[in-house]
XYZ file of C-alpha atoms in Angstrom:
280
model
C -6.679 18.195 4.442
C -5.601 16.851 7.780
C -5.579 19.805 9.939
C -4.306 18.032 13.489
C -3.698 14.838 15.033
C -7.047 12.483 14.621
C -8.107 11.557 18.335
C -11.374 9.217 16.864
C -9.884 7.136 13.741
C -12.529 4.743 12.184
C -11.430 2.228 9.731
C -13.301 0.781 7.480
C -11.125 -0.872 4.725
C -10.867 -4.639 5.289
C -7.309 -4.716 6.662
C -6.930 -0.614 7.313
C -6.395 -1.275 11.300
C -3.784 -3.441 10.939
C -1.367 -0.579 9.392
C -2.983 2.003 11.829
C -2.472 0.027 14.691
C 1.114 -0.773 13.563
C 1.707 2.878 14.079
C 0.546 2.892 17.541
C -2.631 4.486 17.216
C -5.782 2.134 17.966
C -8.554 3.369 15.952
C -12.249 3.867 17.776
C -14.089 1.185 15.425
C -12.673 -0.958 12.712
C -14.087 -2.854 9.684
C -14.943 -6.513 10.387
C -14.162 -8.406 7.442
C -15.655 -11.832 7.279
C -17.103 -11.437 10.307
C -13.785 -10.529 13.019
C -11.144 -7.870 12.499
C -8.941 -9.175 15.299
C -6.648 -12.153 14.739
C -3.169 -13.564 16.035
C -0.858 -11.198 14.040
C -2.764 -7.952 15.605
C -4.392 -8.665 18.562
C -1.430 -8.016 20.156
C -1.728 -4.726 19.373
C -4.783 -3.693 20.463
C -4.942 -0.838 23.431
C -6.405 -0.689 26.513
C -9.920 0.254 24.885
C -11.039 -2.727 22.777
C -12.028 -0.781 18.718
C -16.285 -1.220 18.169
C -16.086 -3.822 15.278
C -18.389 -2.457 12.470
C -19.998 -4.553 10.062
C -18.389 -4.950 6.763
C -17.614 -2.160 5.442
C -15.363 -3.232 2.662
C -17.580 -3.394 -0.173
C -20.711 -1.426 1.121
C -20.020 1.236 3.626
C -23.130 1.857 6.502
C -22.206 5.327 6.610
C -25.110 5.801 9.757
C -22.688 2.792 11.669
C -19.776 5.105 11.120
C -21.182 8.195 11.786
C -22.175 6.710 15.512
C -18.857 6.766 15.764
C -18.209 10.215 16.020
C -14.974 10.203 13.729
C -12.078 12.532 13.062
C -10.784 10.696 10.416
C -11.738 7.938 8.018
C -9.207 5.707 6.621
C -11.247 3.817 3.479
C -7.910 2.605 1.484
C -8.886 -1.388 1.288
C -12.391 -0.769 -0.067
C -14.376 -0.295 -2.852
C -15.773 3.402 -1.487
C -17.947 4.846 -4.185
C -18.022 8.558 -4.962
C -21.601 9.144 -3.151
C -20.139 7.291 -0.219
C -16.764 9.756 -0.246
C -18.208 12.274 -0.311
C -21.079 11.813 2.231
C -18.607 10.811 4.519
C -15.802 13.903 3.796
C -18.938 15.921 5.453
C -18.128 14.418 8.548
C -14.133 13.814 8.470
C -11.342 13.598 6.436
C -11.463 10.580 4.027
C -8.376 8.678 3.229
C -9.607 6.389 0.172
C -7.581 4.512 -1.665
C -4.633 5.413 -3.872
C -5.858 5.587 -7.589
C -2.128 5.218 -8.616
C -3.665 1.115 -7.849
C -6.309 -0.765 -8.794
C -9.127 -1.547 -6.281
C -7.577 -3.528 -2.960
C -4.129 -3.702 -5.338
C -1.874 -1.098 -3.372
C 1.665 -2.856 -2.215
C 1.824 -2.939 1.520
C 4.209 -0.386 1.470
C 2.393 2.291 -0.499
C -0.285 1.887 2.168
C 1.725 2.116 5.311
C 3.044 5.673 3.894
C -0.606 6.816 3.222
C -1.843 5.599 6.357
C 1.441 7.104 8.501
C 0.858 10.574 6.535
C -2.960 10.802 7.377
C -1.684 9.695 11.135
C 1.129 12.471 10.844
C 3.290 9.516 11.658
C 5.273 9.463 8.601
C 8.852 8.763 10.038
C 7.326 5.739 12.428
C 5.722 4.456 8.976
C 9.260 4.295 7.103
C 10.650 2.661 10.560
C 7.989 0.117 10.257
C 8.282 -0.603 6.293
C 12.288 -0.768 6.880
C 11.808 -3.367 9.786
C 9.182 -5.332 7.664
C 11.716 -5.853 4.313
C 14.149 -6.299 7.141
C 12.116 -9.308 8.285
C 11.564 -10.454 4.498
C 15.312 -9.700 3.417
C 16.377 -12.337 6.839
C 13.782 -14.777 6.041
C 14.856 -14.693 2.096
C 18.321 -15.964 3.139
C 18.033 -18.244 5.256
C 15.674 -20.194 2.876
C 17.798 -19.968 -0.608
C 15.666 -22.855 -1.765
C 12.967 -20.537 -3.013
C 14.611 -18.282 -4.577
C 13.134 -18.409 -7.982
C 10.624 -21.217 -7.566
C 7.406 -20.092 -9.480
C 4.750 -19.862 -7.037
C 1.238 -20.036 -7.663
C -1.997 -19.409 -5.543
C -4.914 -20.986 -5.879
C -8.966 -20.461 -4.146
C -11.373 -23.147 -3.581
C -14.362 -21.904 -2.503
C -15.946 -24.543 -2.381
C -17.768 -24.270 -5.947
C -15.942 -27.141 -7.581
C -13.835 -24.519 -8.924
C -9.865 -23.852 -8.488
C -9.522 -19.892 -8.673
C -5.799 -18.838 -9.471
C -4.699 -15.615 -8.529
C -2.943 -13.381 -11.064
C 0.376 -12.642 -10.765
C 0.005 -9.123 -9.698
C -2.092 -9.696 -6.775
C -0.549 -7.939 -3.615
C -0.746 -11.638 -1.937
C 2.651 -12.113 -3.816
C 4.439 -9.137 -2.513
C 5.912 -11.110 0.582
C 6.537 -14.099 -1.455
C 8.192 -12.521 -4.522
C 10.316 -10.924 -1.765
C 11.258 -14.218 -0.221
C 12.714 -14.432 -3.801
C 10.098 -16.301 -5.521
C 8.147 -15.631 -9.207
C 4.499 -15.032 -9.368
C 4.739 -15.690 -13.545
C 3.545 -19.442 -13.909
C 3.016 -20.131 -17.549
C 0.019 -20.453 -19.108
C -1.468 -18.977 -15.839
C -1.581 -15.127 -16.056
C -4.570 -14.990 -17.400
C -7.138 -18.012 -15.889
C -8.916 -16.525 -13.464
C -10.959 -19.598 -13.163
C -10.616 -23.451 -13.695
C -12.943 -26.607 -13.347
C -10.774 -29.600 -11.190
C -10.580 -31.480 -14.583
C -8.425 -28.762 -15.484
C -5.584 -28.896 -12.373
C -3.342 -30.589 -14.390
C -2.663 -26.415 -15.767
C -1.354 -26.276 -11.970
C 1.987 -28.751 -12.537
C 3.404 -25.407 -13.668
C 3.974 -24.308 -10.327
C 7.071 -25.098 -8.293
C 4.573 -24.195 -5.747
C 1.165 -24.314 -5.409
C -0.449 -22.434 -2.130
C -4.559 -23.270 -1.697
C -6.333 -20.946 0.521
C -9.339 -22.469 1.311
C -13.206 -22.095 2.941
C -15.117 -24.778 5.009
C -16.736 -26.708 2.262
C -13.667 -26.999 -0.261
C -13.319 -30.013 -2.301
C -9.883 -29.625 -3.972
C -8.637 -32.082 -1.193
C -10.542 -34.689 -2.126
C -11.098 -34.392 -5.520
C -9.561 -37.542 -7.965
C -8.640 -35.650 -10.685
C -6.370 -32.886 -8.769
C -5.076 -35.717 -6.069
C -3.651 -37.615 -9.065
C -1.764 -34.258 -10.612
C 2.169 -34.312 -10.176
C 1.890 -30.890 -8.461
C -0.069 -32.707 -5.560
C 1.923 -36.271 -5.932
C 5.689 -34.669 -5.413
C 4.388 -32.757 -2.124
C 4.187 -29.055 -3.918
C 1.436 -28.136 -2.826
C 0.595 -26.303 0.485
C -2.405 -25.702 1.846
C -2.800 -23.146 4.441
C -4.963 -23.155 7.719
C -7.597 -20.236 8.065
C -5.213 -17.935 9.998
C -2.405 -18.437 7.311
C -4.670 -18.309 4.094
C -5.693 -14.274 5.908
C -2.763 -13.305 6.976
C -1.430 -13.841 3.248
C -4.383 -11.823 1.855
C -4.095 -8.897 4.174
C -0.621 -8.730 3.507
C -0.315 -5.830 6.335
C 3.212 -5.008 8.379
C 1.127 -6.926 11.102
C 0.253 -9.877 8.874
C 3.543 -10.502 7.027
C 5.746 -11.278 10.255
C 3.049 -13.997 10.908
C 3.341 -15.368 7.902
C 6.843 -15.474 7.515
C 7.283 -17.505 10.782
C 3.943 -19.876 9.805
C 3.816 -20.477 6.080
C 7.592 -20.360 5.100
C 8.171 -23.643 6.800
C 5.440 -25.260 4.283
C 6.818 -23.568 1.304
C 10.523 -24.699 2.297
C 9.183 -28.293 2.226
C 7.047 -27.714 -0.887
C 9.796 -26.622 -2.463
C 12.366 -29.492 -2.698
C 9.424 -31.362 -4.603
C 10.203 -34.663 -2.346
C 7.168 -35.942 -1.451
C 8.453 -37.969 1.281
C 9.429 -34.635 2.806
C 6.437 -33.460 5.356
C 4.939 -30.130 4.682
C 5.173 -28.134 8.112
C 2.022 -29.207 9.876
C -0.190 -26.107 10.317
């Protein structure tokens, strides 16, 4: 149990600081996932003293990085934190893993903002900031009625040859099933993987959205350039900063988003190919 306000907050879930910094607090050392923790939805919300950037800590916490760190609480929600890890790490602070009401990195955005503001003792700022955020999604949802109801897919290429769909309960869909869109393309639920001579499973998506790695192929392979879903302009494919700030999918990360990718879904949408998807 949290006994008093945390002074030292170490984060080590992939996208944890964004929510804690969201609530004013700037934690003392923070998770870099992929490499950086800091990008143009949160930087601006860094404090005066810049947070130590860990390693990853995601998947395999260094618990001798984090115990440098001198921490008086330990927010572990977006990561896979075993059992031995817990609970060598509850013998140095409180550890907020994540909520086993989810499945692994599969709690909604808001779920997390109320765990994180109740470990903070900032529960009332965390409802302010979850109100504000469907505020944001609710404005954004009508003044583009022309996805309401679209199904909307997204897709990985990781550069394996591979197209990677994303099932339809993946938390990447919360701000776009809120913009009024459906996550249930058919015959999709269930592929969690498909070879390029496959895309033609794709043209059941009003909307496709790639989020893709340096090395990806998708955009110059035959097969997919020749698929109706790519021909009628429904596809979108998002720049680095857009394909993240989708998959964090943080109160910091969804304003960004809704100002930088609804453009290219609005023009996806219409399925006009002679209308321009939003340049990134």
């Amino acid at each position: 149990m949290i006994q008093a306000e945390p002074k030292r907050v170490v984060t080590v879930g992939s996208t944890d600081h964004d929510t804690v910094l969201a609530l004013g607090v700037t934690p003392v050392a923070v998770s870099a996932w992929r490499g950086a923790a800091f990008h143009p939805w949160n930087e601006s919300s860094v404090g005066a003293t810049r947070p130590v950037e860990l390693s990853d800590q995601s998947t395999a916490i260094n618990i001798e990085e984090v115990v440098a760190q001198k921490p008086d609480l330990i927010i572990a929600i977006w990561s896979s934190i075993t059992q031995a890890e817990y609970d060598q790490l509850s013998k140095i602070a409180p550890v907020v893993a994540p909520d086993s009401a989810y499945p692994v990195f599969g709690a909604p955005w808001q779920a997390t903002t109320r765990t994180v503001g109740k470990a903070l003792g900032k529960s009332a700022e965390a409802e302010k900031v979850i109100t504000d955020t469907e505020g944001e999604i609710a404005a954004a949802k009508a003044a583009n009625p022309a996805l309401v109801g679209k199904k909307v897919l997204i897709a990985a290429d990781f550069g394996a040859g591979e197209a990677y769909p994303t099932p339809p309960t993946d938390v990447r869909y919360g701000v776009l099933t809120g913009l009024g869109m459906d996550s249930s393309v058919p015959g999709l639920a269930d592929v969690s993987t498909l070879s390029f001579e496959e895309s033609g499973k794709l043209n059941a998506a009003d909307v496709l959205v790639w989020i893709t790695i340096p090395g990806a192929t998708v955009e110059q392979n035959p097969v997919y350039l020749a698929q109706p879903v790519h021909l009628q302009g429904r596809d979108v494919f998002t720049n680095a900063d857009q394909g993240l700030a989708l998959t964090y999918s943080t109160v910091l990360s969804i304003p960004y988003t809704l100002k930088n990718l609804v453009p290219k879904l609005t023009s996806a949408a219409d399925g006009d190919p002679a209308t321009a998807v939003a340049a990134a």
